Amino acid sequence: MKPPKRLLPLIEEGLIDTVVRQLMSGKEAMVYVVRCGGMVRCAKVYKESTRRSFRQAVDYTENRKVKNTRQARAMAKGTRFGRQAQESAWQSAEVDALYRLAAAGVSVPTPHNFFDGVLLMDLVTDEAGDAAPRLNDVQLTPEQARVLHEALLREVVRMLRAGVVHGDLSEFNILLGADGPVIIDLPQAVDAAGNNHAARMLLRDVANLNAFFGRYAPELLLTEFGHEIWDLYQRGRLHPEVALTGRFEHDRGAVDLAGVMREIADARAEEAARLMRLQAVA
Ligand SMILES: Nc1ncnc2c1ncn2[C@@H]1O[C@H](COP(=O)(O)OP(=O)(O)O)[C@@H](O)[C@H]1O
Ligand SMILES: [Mg+2]
């Protein structure tokens, strides 16, 4: 096909020889099958930030470290330079996470390059060598669902041990490759230790897996692997081969009573202030 404009710089650099076809136009990116040397690879071209949900960007970039303060100020003000900085932080988050996870042995496409807003990585393929289907595109037997669910929980554990929470893990971002499931689409990945949303995101990722595979193997709907994994992680007990049960004892005694009392006192004070303001006006 005629190469799209965004891929021309990579062709000039010699990183891509030819563009074979467009694979997908997802919500955040356009994905192409390309040839590089003798290899078939995948090029992910990020769309501009303006077409993406701003809310999401704010939520996920919280606590993400920005190196220089000019950049941080510009990002906060939303200037053009700021938007660009925000944009490249977003893209490099995916690249960083991919390199980190590939090194940790997580099943992700091997990254090869990141140039001019384009990520070059392995194309995940099925047995026939074609682009692999998403989990959402296949039908499973209950047994296949159980096996894949377990394999993917292992990947979640491996990711967390590498300090990463995916943040958008679902049947749409898992491909069924010839050698098993492969996890993709990581621009919203966060640092497990440094982000206030990490626990919530991990629980949601695992809940998505339970819900999807639970369609085929309903007993998975009752499991609490998310809480179990996060609890082990926090206690420094998340070993690679840890035996997961899917059960989790919610500690009812652990309610932060002082915290609850503080909330109530704050609400009372706020209400009293409101009444005083009303009286002052009357
Ligand atoms: N490395 C890859 N190998 C094969 N297909 C891929 C690869 N990366 C992405 N795709 C395809 O492109 C689609 C969109 O990519 P994704 O990274 O999920 O971006 P988006 O943010 O647009 O969802 C995926 O659903 C998948 O079908
Ligand atoms: Mg996706």
mmCIF file of C-alpha atoms and ligand atoms in Angstrom:
data_model
loop_
_atom_site.group_PDB
_atom_site.id
_atom_site.type_symbol
_atom_site.label_atom_id
_atom_site.label_comp_id
_atom_site.label_asym_id
_atom_site.label_seq_id
_atom_site.Cartn_x
_atom_site.Cartn_y
_atom_site.Cartn_z
ATOM 1 C CA MET A 1 0.000 0.000 0.000
ATOM 2 C CA LYS A 2 0.965 3.647 -0.309
ATOM 3 C CA PRO A 3 2.712 4.469 2.954
ATOM 4 C CA PRO A 4 0.746 6.794 5.257
ATOM 5 C CA LYS A 5 2.396 10.157 5.956
ATOM 6 C CA ARG A 6 3.207 9.365 9.577
ATOM 7 C CA LEU A 7 5.333 6.385 8.501
ATOM 8 C CA LEU A 8 7.433 8.281 5.911
ATOM 9 C CA PRO A 9 10.103 9.413 8.438
ATOM 10 C CA LEU A 10 10.661 5.779 9.436
ATOM 11 C CA ILE A 11 11.025 4.754 5.809
ATOM 12 C CA GLU A 12 13.561 7.561 5.305
ATOM 13 C CA GLU A 13 15.463 6.384 8.364
ATOM 14 C CA GLY A 14 15.529 2.853 6.973
ATOM 15 C CA LEU A 15 13.533 1.471 9.905
ATOM 16 C CA ILE A 16 10.702 0.337 7.613
ATOM 17 C CA ASP A 17 11.059 -1.032 4.062
ATOM 18 C CA THR A 18 7.421 -1.326 3.041
ATOM 19 C CA VAL A 19 3.968 -0.931 4.529
ATOM 20 C CA VAL A 20 1.934 -4.072 3.927
ATOM 21 C CA ARG A 21 -1.497 -3.067 5.183
ATOM 22 C CA GLN A 22 -3.459 -1.295 7.855
ATOM 23 C CA LEU A 23 -4.385 -3.653 10.640
ATOM 24 C CA MET A 24 -6.646 -1.638 12.879
ATOM 25 C CA SER A 25 -7.739 1.825 13.735
ATOM 26 C CA GLY A 26 -8.302 1.636 17.458
ATOM 27 C CA LYS A 27 -9.379 4.355 19.826
ATOM 28 C CA GLU A 28 -5.857 5.630 20.453
ATOM 29 C CA ALA A 29 -3.831 4.512 17.484
ATOM 30 C CA MET A 30 -3.575 3.279 13.911
ATOM 31 C CA VAL A 31 -1.769 -0.022 13.563
ATOM 32 C CA TYR A 32 0.027 -1.192 10.406
ATOM 33 C CA VAL A 33 1.726 -4.373 9.290
ATOM 34 C CA VAL A 34 5.162 -3.424 7.936
ATOM 35 C CA ARG A 35 8.265 -5.107 6.599
ATOM 36 C CA CYS A 36 11.705 -4.387 8.035
ATOM 37 C CA GLY A 37 14.568 -6.339 6.494
ATOM 38 C CA GLY A 38 13.214 -9.840 6.243
ATOM 39 C CA MET A 39 10.882 -9.351 9.197
ATOM 40 C CA VAL A 40 7.191 -8.623 9.363
ATOM 41 C CA ARG A 41 6.483 -6.187 12.169
ATOM 42 C CA CYS A 42 3.801 -3.994 13.578
ATOM 43 C CA ALA A 43 3.853 -0.172 13.590
ATOM 44 C CA LYS A 44 1.609 1.614 16.083
ATOM 45 C CA VAL A 45 0.987 5.242 15.172
ATOM 46 C CA TYR A 46 -0.435 7.278 18.036
ATOM 47 C CA LYS A 47 -3.323 9.605 17.349
ATOM 48 C CA GLU A 48 -3.149 13.170 18.576
ATOM 49 C CA SER A 49 -4.049 13.724 22.182
ATOM 50 C CA THR A 50 -6.954 16.007 21.267
ATOM 51 C CA ARG A 51 -8.870 13.017 19.981
ATOM 52 C CA ARG A 52 -8.475 11.177 23.238
ATOM 53 C CA SER A 53 -10.348 11.510 26.445
ATOM 54 C CA PHE A 54 -8.680 14.212 28.504
ATOM 55 C CA ARG A 55 -10.061 12.744 31.721
ATOM 56 C CA GLN A 56 -8.166 9.528 31.126
ATOM 57 C CA ALA A 57 -4.918 11.374 30.518
ATOM 58 C CA VAL A 58 -5.310 13.332 33.755
ATOM 59 C CA ASP A 59 -6.186 10.269 35.784
ATOM 60 C CA TYR A 60 -3.258 8.244 34.634
ATOM 61 C CA THR A 61 -0.526 10.818 34.416
ATOM 62 C CA GLU A 62 -0.960 11.696 38.080
ATOM 63 C CA ASN A 63 2.266 10.940 39.912
ATOM 64 C CA ARG A 64 4.069 10.225 36.708
ATOM 65 C CA LYS A 65 7.472 11.778 37.089
ATOM 66 C CA VAL A 66 8.223 14.630 34.725
ATOM 67 C CA LYS A 67 11.879 15.422 34.457
ATOM 68 C CA ASN A 68 12.131 19.179 34.099
ATOM 69 C CA THR A 69 9.998 21.783 35.752
ATOM 70 C CA ARG A 70 9.414 23.850 32.612
ATOM 71 C CA GLN A 71 7.779 20.760 31.177
ATOM 72 C CA ALA A 72 5.784 20.186 34.380
ATOM 73 C CA ARG A 73 4.517 23.796 34.411
ATOM 74 C CA ALA A 74 3.588 23.663 30.747
ATOM 75 C CA MET A 75 1.735 20.398 31.253
ATOM 76 C CA ALA A 76 -0.203 21.904 34.147
ATOM 77 C CA LYS A 77 -1.115 25.001 32.117
ATOM 78 C CA GLY A 78 -2.097 23.034 29.029
ATOM 79 C CA THR A 79 -0.041 25.177 26.618
ATOM 80 C CA ARG A 80 0.875 23.825 23.203
ATOM 81 C CA PHE A 81 4.293 22.829 24.467
ATOM 82 C CA GLY A 82 2.524 21.369 27.503
ATOM 83 C CA ARG A 83 0.193 19.273 25.393
ATOM 84 C CA GLN A 84 3.138 17.996 23.411
ATOM 85 C CA ALA A 85 4.960 17.108 26.621
ATOM 86 C CA GLN A 86 1.855 15.340 27.923
ATOM 87 C CA GLU A 87 1.530 13.522 24.632
ATOM 88 C CA SER A 88 5.089 12.256 24.576
ATOM 89 C CA ALA A 89 4.841 11.259 28.256
ATOM 90 C CA TRP A 90 1.853 9.154 27.277
ATOM 91 C CA GLN A 91 3.577 7.502 24.332
ATOM 92 C CA SER A 92 6.828 6.856 26.128
ATOM 93 C CA ALA A 93 4.878 5.309 29.014
ATOM 94 C CA GLU A 94 3.860 2.526 26.635
ATOM 95 C CA VAL A 95 7.377 2.141 25.275
ATOM 96 C CA ASP A 96 8.914 2.149 28.777
ATOM 97 C CA ALA A 97 6.394 -0.405 30.016
ATOM 98 C CA LEU A 98 6.975 -2.662 26.986
ATOM 99 C CA TYR A 99 10.749 -2.704 27.455
ATOM 100 C CA ARG A 100 10.409 -3.249 31.169
ATOM 101 C CA LEU A 101 7.890 -6.062 30.802
ATOM 102 C CA ALA A 102 9.698 -7.784 27.943
ATOM 103 C CA ALA A 103 12.837 -7.807 30.119
ATOM 104 C CA ALA A 104 10.829 -9.289 32.998
ATOM 105 C CA GLY A 105 9.651 -12.152 30.803
ATOM 106 C CA VAL A 106 6.040 -10.969 30.534
ATOM 107 C CA SER A 107 4.274 -12.050 27.367
ATOM 108 C CA VAL A 108 4.242 -8.773 25.405
ATOM 109 C CA PRO A 109 5.301 -8.049 21.796
ATOM 110 C CA THR A 110 9.066 -7.445 21.685
ATOM 111 C CA PRO A 111 9.601 -3.709 21.104
ATOM 112 C CA HIS A 112 12.155 -2.723 18.438
ATOM 113 C CA ASN A 113 12.082 1.029 18.140
ATOM 114 C CA PHE A 114 10.214 4.191 18.980
ATOM 115 C CA PHE A 115 10.633 6.954 16.434
ATOM 116 C CA ASP A 116 8.610 10.086 15.683
ATOM 117 C CA GLY A 117 5.565 8.903 17.606
ATOM 118 C CA VAL A 118 5.603 5.441 16.066
ATOM 119 C CA LEU A 119 6.239 2.267 18.014
ATOM 120 C CA LEU A 120 7.781 -0.629 16.085
ATOM 121 C CA MET A 121 7.261 -4.046 17.659
ATOM 122 C CA ASP A 122 6.829 -7.710 16.815
ATOM 123 C CA LEU A 123 3.619 -8.587 15.048
ATOM 124 C CA VAL A 124 1.770 -11.144 17.176
ATOM 125 C CA THR A 125 0.677 -13.933 14.855
ATOM 126 C CA ASP A 126 -1.517 -17.041 14.962
ATOM 127 C CA GLU A 127 -0.524 -20.541 13.765
ATOM 128 C CA ALA A 128 -1.075 -19.511 10.148
ATOM 129 C CA GLY A 129 1.266 -16.522 10.516
ATOM 130 C CA ASP A 130 -1.600 -14.023 10.258
ATOM 131 C CA ALA A 131 -2.148 -11.196 12.740
ATOM 132 C CA ALA A 132 -3.446 -12.845 15.896
ATOM 133 C CA PRO A 133 -7.100 -12.408 16.932
ATOM 134 C CA ARG A 134 -8.078 -10.580 20.093
ATOM 135 C CA LEU A 135 -9.462 -12.670 22.903
ATOM 136 C CA ASN A 136 -12.780 -10.993 22.259
ATOM 137 C CA ASP A 137 -12.873 -12.442 18.725
ATOM 138 C CA VAL A 138 -12.708 -16.120 19.692
ATOM 139 C CA GLN A 139 -15.051 -18.681 21.222
ATOM 140 C CA LEU A 140 -13.717 -20.735 24.116
ATOM 141 C CA THR A 141 -14.617 -23.977 25.853
ATOM 142 C CA PRO A 142 -14.906 -23.792 29.666
ATOM 143 C CA GLU A 143 -11.596 -25.665 29.954
ATOM 144 C CA GLN A 144 -9.795 -23.301 27.549
ATOM 145 C CA ALA A 145 -11.194 -20.368 29.515
ATOM 146 C CA ARG A 146 -9.844 -21.764 32.800
ATOM 147 C CA VAL A 147 -6.405 -22.423 31.339
ATOM 148 C CA LEU A 148 -6.157 -18.959 29.748
ATOM 149 C CA HIS A 149 -7.460 -17.274 32.890
ATOM 150 C CA GLU A 150 -4.762 -18.951 34.956
ATOM 151 C CA ALA A 151 -2.048 -18.127 32.422
ATOM 152 C CA LEU A 152 -3.086 -14.478 32.372
ATOM 153 C CA LEU A 153 -3.149 -14.222 36.168
ATOM 154 C CA ARG A 154 0.468 -15.445 36.036
ATOM 155 C CA GLU A 155 1.226 -12.596 33.635
ATOM 156 C CA VAL A 156 -0.489 -10.097 35.953
ATOM 157 C CA VAL A 157 1.674 -11.386 38.820
ATOM 158 C CA ARG A 158 4.801 -11.107 36.664
ATOM 159 C CA MET A 159 3.865 -7.547 35.652
ATOM 160 C CA LEU A 160 3.269 -6.537 39.255
ATOM 161 C CA ARG A 161 6.572 -8.062 40.311
ATOM 162 C CA ALA A 162 8.147 -5.864 37.639
ATOM 163 C CA GLY A 163 6.360 -2.903 39.241
ATOM 164 C CA VAL A 164 3.772 -2.354 36.508
ATOM 165 C CA VAL A 165 -0.029 -2.320 36.515
ATOM 166 C CA HIS A 166 -1.499 -2.506 33.002
ATOM 167 C CA GLY A 167 -4.554 -0.369 33.704
ATOM 168 C CA ASP A 168 -6.603 -1.337 30.646
ATOM 169 C CA LEU A 169 -6.354 -5.103 30.615
ATOM 170 C CA SER A 170 -9.343 -6.714 28.922
ATOM 171 C CA GLU A 171 -10.325 -9.124 26.145
ATOM 172 C CA PHE A 172 -9.638 -6.272 23.688
ATOM 173 C CA ASN A 173 -6.003 -5.873 24.693
ATOM 174 C CA ILE A 174 -4.997 -9.519 24.793
ATOM 175 C CA LEU A 175 -4.078 -11.313 21.565
ATOM 176 C CA LEU A 176 -4.179 -15.062 21.118
ATOM 177 C CA GLY A 177 -0.804 -15.780 19.560
ATOM 178 C CA ALA A 178 0.450 -19.135 18.352
ATOM 179 C CA ASP A 179 2.396 -19.572 21.614
ATOM 180 C CA GLY A 180 -0.297 -18.321 23.970
ATOM 181 C CA PRO A 181 -1.855 -15.053 25.079
ATOM 182 C CA VAL A 182 0.072 -11.809 24.490
ATOM 183 C CA ILE A 183 -0.701 -8.577 26.327
ATOM 184 C CA ILE A 184 -0.735 -5.313 24.345
ATOM 185 C CA ASP A 185 -1.757 -1.639 24.586
ATOM 186 C CA LEU A 186 0.084 -0.181 27.561
ATOM 187 C CA PRO A 187 0.116 3.650 27.335
ATOM 188 C CA GLN A 188 -1.860 3.943 30.573
ATOM 189 C CA ALA A 189 0.355 1.504 32.486
ATOM 190 C CA VAL A 190 1.389 2.850 35.888
ATOM 191 C CA ASP A 191 4.078 2.302 38.428
ATOM 192 C CA ALA A 192 2.623 -0.056 41.019
ATOM 193 C CA ALA A 193 4.478 1.600 43.869
ATOM 194 C CA GLY A 194 4.205 5.266 42.973
ATOM 195 C CA ASN A 195 0.635 5.796 41.860
ATOM 196 C CA ASN A 196 -2.442 6.255 44.039
ATOM 197 C CA HIS A 197 -4.604 4.561 41.429
ATOM 198 C CA ALA A 198 -2.478 1.427 41.144
ATOM 199 C CA ALA A 199 -4.540 -0.726 43.524
ATOM 200 C CA ARG A 200 -7.836 0.301 41.956
ATOM 201 C CA MET A 201 -6.431 -0.305 38.458
ATOM 202 C CA LEU A 202 -5.074 -3.732 39.343
ATOM 203 C CA LEU A 203 -8.402 -4.769 40.866
ATOM 204 C CA ARG A 204 -10.198 -3.592 37.742
ATOM 205 C CA ASP A 205 -7.768 -5.425 35.422
ATOM 206 C CA VAL A 206 -8.290 -8.702 37.280
ATOM 207 C CA ALA A 207 -12.056 -8.128 37.526
ATOM 208 C CA ASN A 208 -12.111 -7.742 33.726
ATOM 209 C CA LEU A 209 -10.371 -11.106 33.329
ATOM 210 C CA ASN A 210 -12.761 -12.776 35.786
ATOM 211 C CA ALA A 211 -15.790 -11.308 34.005
ATOM 212 C CA PHE A 212 -14.609 -12.272 30.525
ATOM 213 C CA PHE A 213 -13.562 -15.835 31.309
ATOM 214 C CA GLY A 214 -16.525 -16.151 33.677
ATOM 215 C CA ARG A 215 -18.789 -16.113 30.613
ATOM 216 C CA TYR A 216 -17.366 -19.534 29.749
ATOM 217 C CA ALA A 217 -16.523 -20.819 33.230
ATOM 218 C CA PRO A 218 -19.003 -19.123 35.609
ATOM 219 C CA GLU A 219 -17.227 -20.273 38.797
ATOM 220 C CA LEU A 220 -14.532 -17.684 37.981
ATOM 221 C CA LEU A 221 -17.068 -14.931 38.669
ATOM 222 C CA LEU A 222 -16.931 -15.687 42.385
ATOM 223 C CA THR A 223 -13.162 -15.474 42.730
ATOM 224 C CA GLU A 224 -11.183 -12.695 44.410
ATOM 225 C CA PHE A 225 -7.829 -13.053 42.705
ATOM 226 C CA GLY A 226 -7.390 -9.268 42.456
ATOM 227 C CA HIS A 227 -7.551 -8.664 46.192
ATOM 228 C CA GLU A 228 -5.438 -11.735 46.840
ATOM 229 C CA ILE A 229 -2.694 -10.616 44.421
ATOM 230 C CA TRP A 230 -2.608 -7.017 45.657
ATOM 231 C CA ASP A 231 -2.494 -8.153 49.283
ATOM 232 C CA LEU A 232 0.436 -10.499 48.573
ATOM 233 C CA TYR A 233 2.204 -7.726 46.672
ATOM 234 C CA GLN A 234 1.814 -5.263 49.528
ATOM 235 C CA ARG A 235 3.133 -7.758 52.041
ATOM 236 C CA GLY A 236 6.149 -8.554 49.854
ATOM 237 C CA ARG A 237 4.905 -12.103 49.342
ATOM 238 C CA LEU A 238 4.176 -12.070 45.630
ATOM 239 C CA HIS A 239 6.576 -14.773 44.464
ATOM 240 C CA PRO A 240 6.576 -15.803 40.794
ATOM 241 C CA GLU A 241 5.252 -19.275 41.556
ATOM 242 C CA VAL A 242 2.898 -18.244 44.363
ATOM 243 C CA ALA A 243 -0.132 -20.560 44.620
ATOM 244 C CA LEU A 244 -3.242 -18.442 44.186
ATOM 245 C CA THR A 245 -6.541 -19.593 45.660
ATOM 246 C CA GLY A 246 -8.978 -16.950 44.429
ATOM 247 C CA ARG A 247 -10.155 -16.528 47.997
ATOM 248 C CA PHE A 248 -9.533 -13.484 50.100
ATOM 249 C CA GLU A 249 -10.497 -12.839 53.694
ATOM 250 C CA HIS A 250 -11.627 -9.209 53.881
ATOM 251 C CA ASP A 251 -10.357 -7.982 57.198
ATOM 252 C CA ARG A 252 -13.387 -6.342 58.800
ATOM 253 C CA GLY A 253 -11.373 -5.293 61.834
ATOM 254 C CA ALA A 254 -9.126 -3.194 59.630
ATOM 255 C CA VAL A 255 -11.667 -0.388 59.193
ATOM 256 C CA ASP A 256 -9.901 2.905 59.862
ATOM 257 C CA LEU A 257 -12.205 4.057 62.648
ATOM 258 C CA ALA A 258 -10.307 7.280 63.333
ATOM 259 C CA GLY A 259 -10.511 8.089 59.615
ATOM 260 C CA VAL A 260 -14.270 7.512 59.556
ATOM 261 C CA MET A 261 -14.725 9.734 62.630
ATOM 262 C CA ARG A 262 -12.653 12.451 60.934
ATOM 263 C CA GLU A 263 -14.875 12.268 57.830
ATOM 264 C CA ILE A 264 -17.991 12.622 60.001
ATOM 265 C CA ALA A 265 -16.507 15.560 61.929
ATOM 266 C CA ASP A 266 -15.547 17.253 58.634
ATOM 267 C CA ALA A 267 -19.047 16.784 57.241
ATOM 268 C CA ARG A 268 -20.563 18.216 60.460
ATOM 269 C CA ALA A 269 -18.237 21.237 60.355
ATOM 270 C CA GLU A 270 -19.068 21.833 56.708
ATOM 271 C CA GLU A 271 -22.796 21.685 57.385
ATOM 272 C CA ALA A 272 -22.449 24.057 60.373
ATOM 273 C CA ALA A 273 -20.521 26.522 58.213
ATOM 274 C CA ARG A 274 -23.205 26.305 55.544
ATOM 275 C CA LEU A 275 -25.965 27.055 58.084
ATOM 276 C CA MET A 276 -23.997 30.004 59.452
ATOM 277 C CA ARG A 277 -23.588 31.417 55.944
ATOM 278 C CA LEU A 278 -27.336 31.013 55.348
ATOM 279 C CA GLN A 279 -28.126 32.812 58.613
ATOM 280 C CA ALA A 280 -25.719 35.592 57.744
ATOM 281 C CA VAL A 281 -27.540 36.156 54.447
ATOM 282 C CA ALA A 282 -31.029 36.047 56.004
HETATM 283 N N1 LIG B 1 1.942 -6.243 18.196
HETATM 284 C C1 LIG B 1 0.754 -6.465 17.616
HETATM 285 N N2 LIG B 1 0.565 -7.591 16.872
HETATM 286 C C2 LIG B 1 -0.627 -7.829 16.267
HETATM 287 N N3 LIG B 1 -1.677 -7.004 16.343
HETATM 288 C C3 LIG B 1 -1.565 -5.862 17.064
HETATM 289 C C4 LIG B 1 -0.348 -5.553 17.742
HETATM 290 N N4 LIG B 1 -0.520 -4.370 18.376
HETATM 291 C C5 LIG B 1 -1.780 -3.973 18.115
HETATM 292 N N5 LIG B 1 -2.420 -4.867 17.322
HETATM 293 C C6 LIG B 1 -3.811 -4.756 16.821
HETATM 294 O O1 LIG B 1 -4.175 -3.397 16.785
HETATM 295 C C7 LIG B 1 -5.276 -3.135 17.654
HETATM 296 C C8 LIG B 1 -5.109 -1.791 18.335
HETATM 297 O O2 LIG B 1 -3.903 -1.765 19.077
HETATM 298 P P1 LIG B 1 -3.864 -1.264 20.583
HETATM 299 O O3 LIG B 1 -2.447 -1.267 21.022
HETATM 300 O O4 LIG B 1 -4.834 -2.039 21.398
HETATM 301 O O5 LIG B 1 -4.303 0.272 20.466
HETATM 302 P P2 LIG B 1 -5.657 1.039 20.822
HETATM 303 O O6 LIG B 1 -5.243 1.997 21.851
HETATM 304 O O7 LIG B 1 -6.024 1.704 19.558
HETATM 305 O O8 LIG B 1 -6.672 0.053 21.332
HETATM 306 C C9 LIG B 1 -5.306 -4.324 18.618
HETATM 307 O O9 LIG B 1 -6.604 -4.608 19.075
HETATM 308 C C10 LIG B 1 -4.773 -5.453 17.763
HETATM 309 O O10 LIG B 1 -5.803 -6.046 17.020
HETATM 310 MG MG MG B 2 -6.477 -1.542 22.539
#
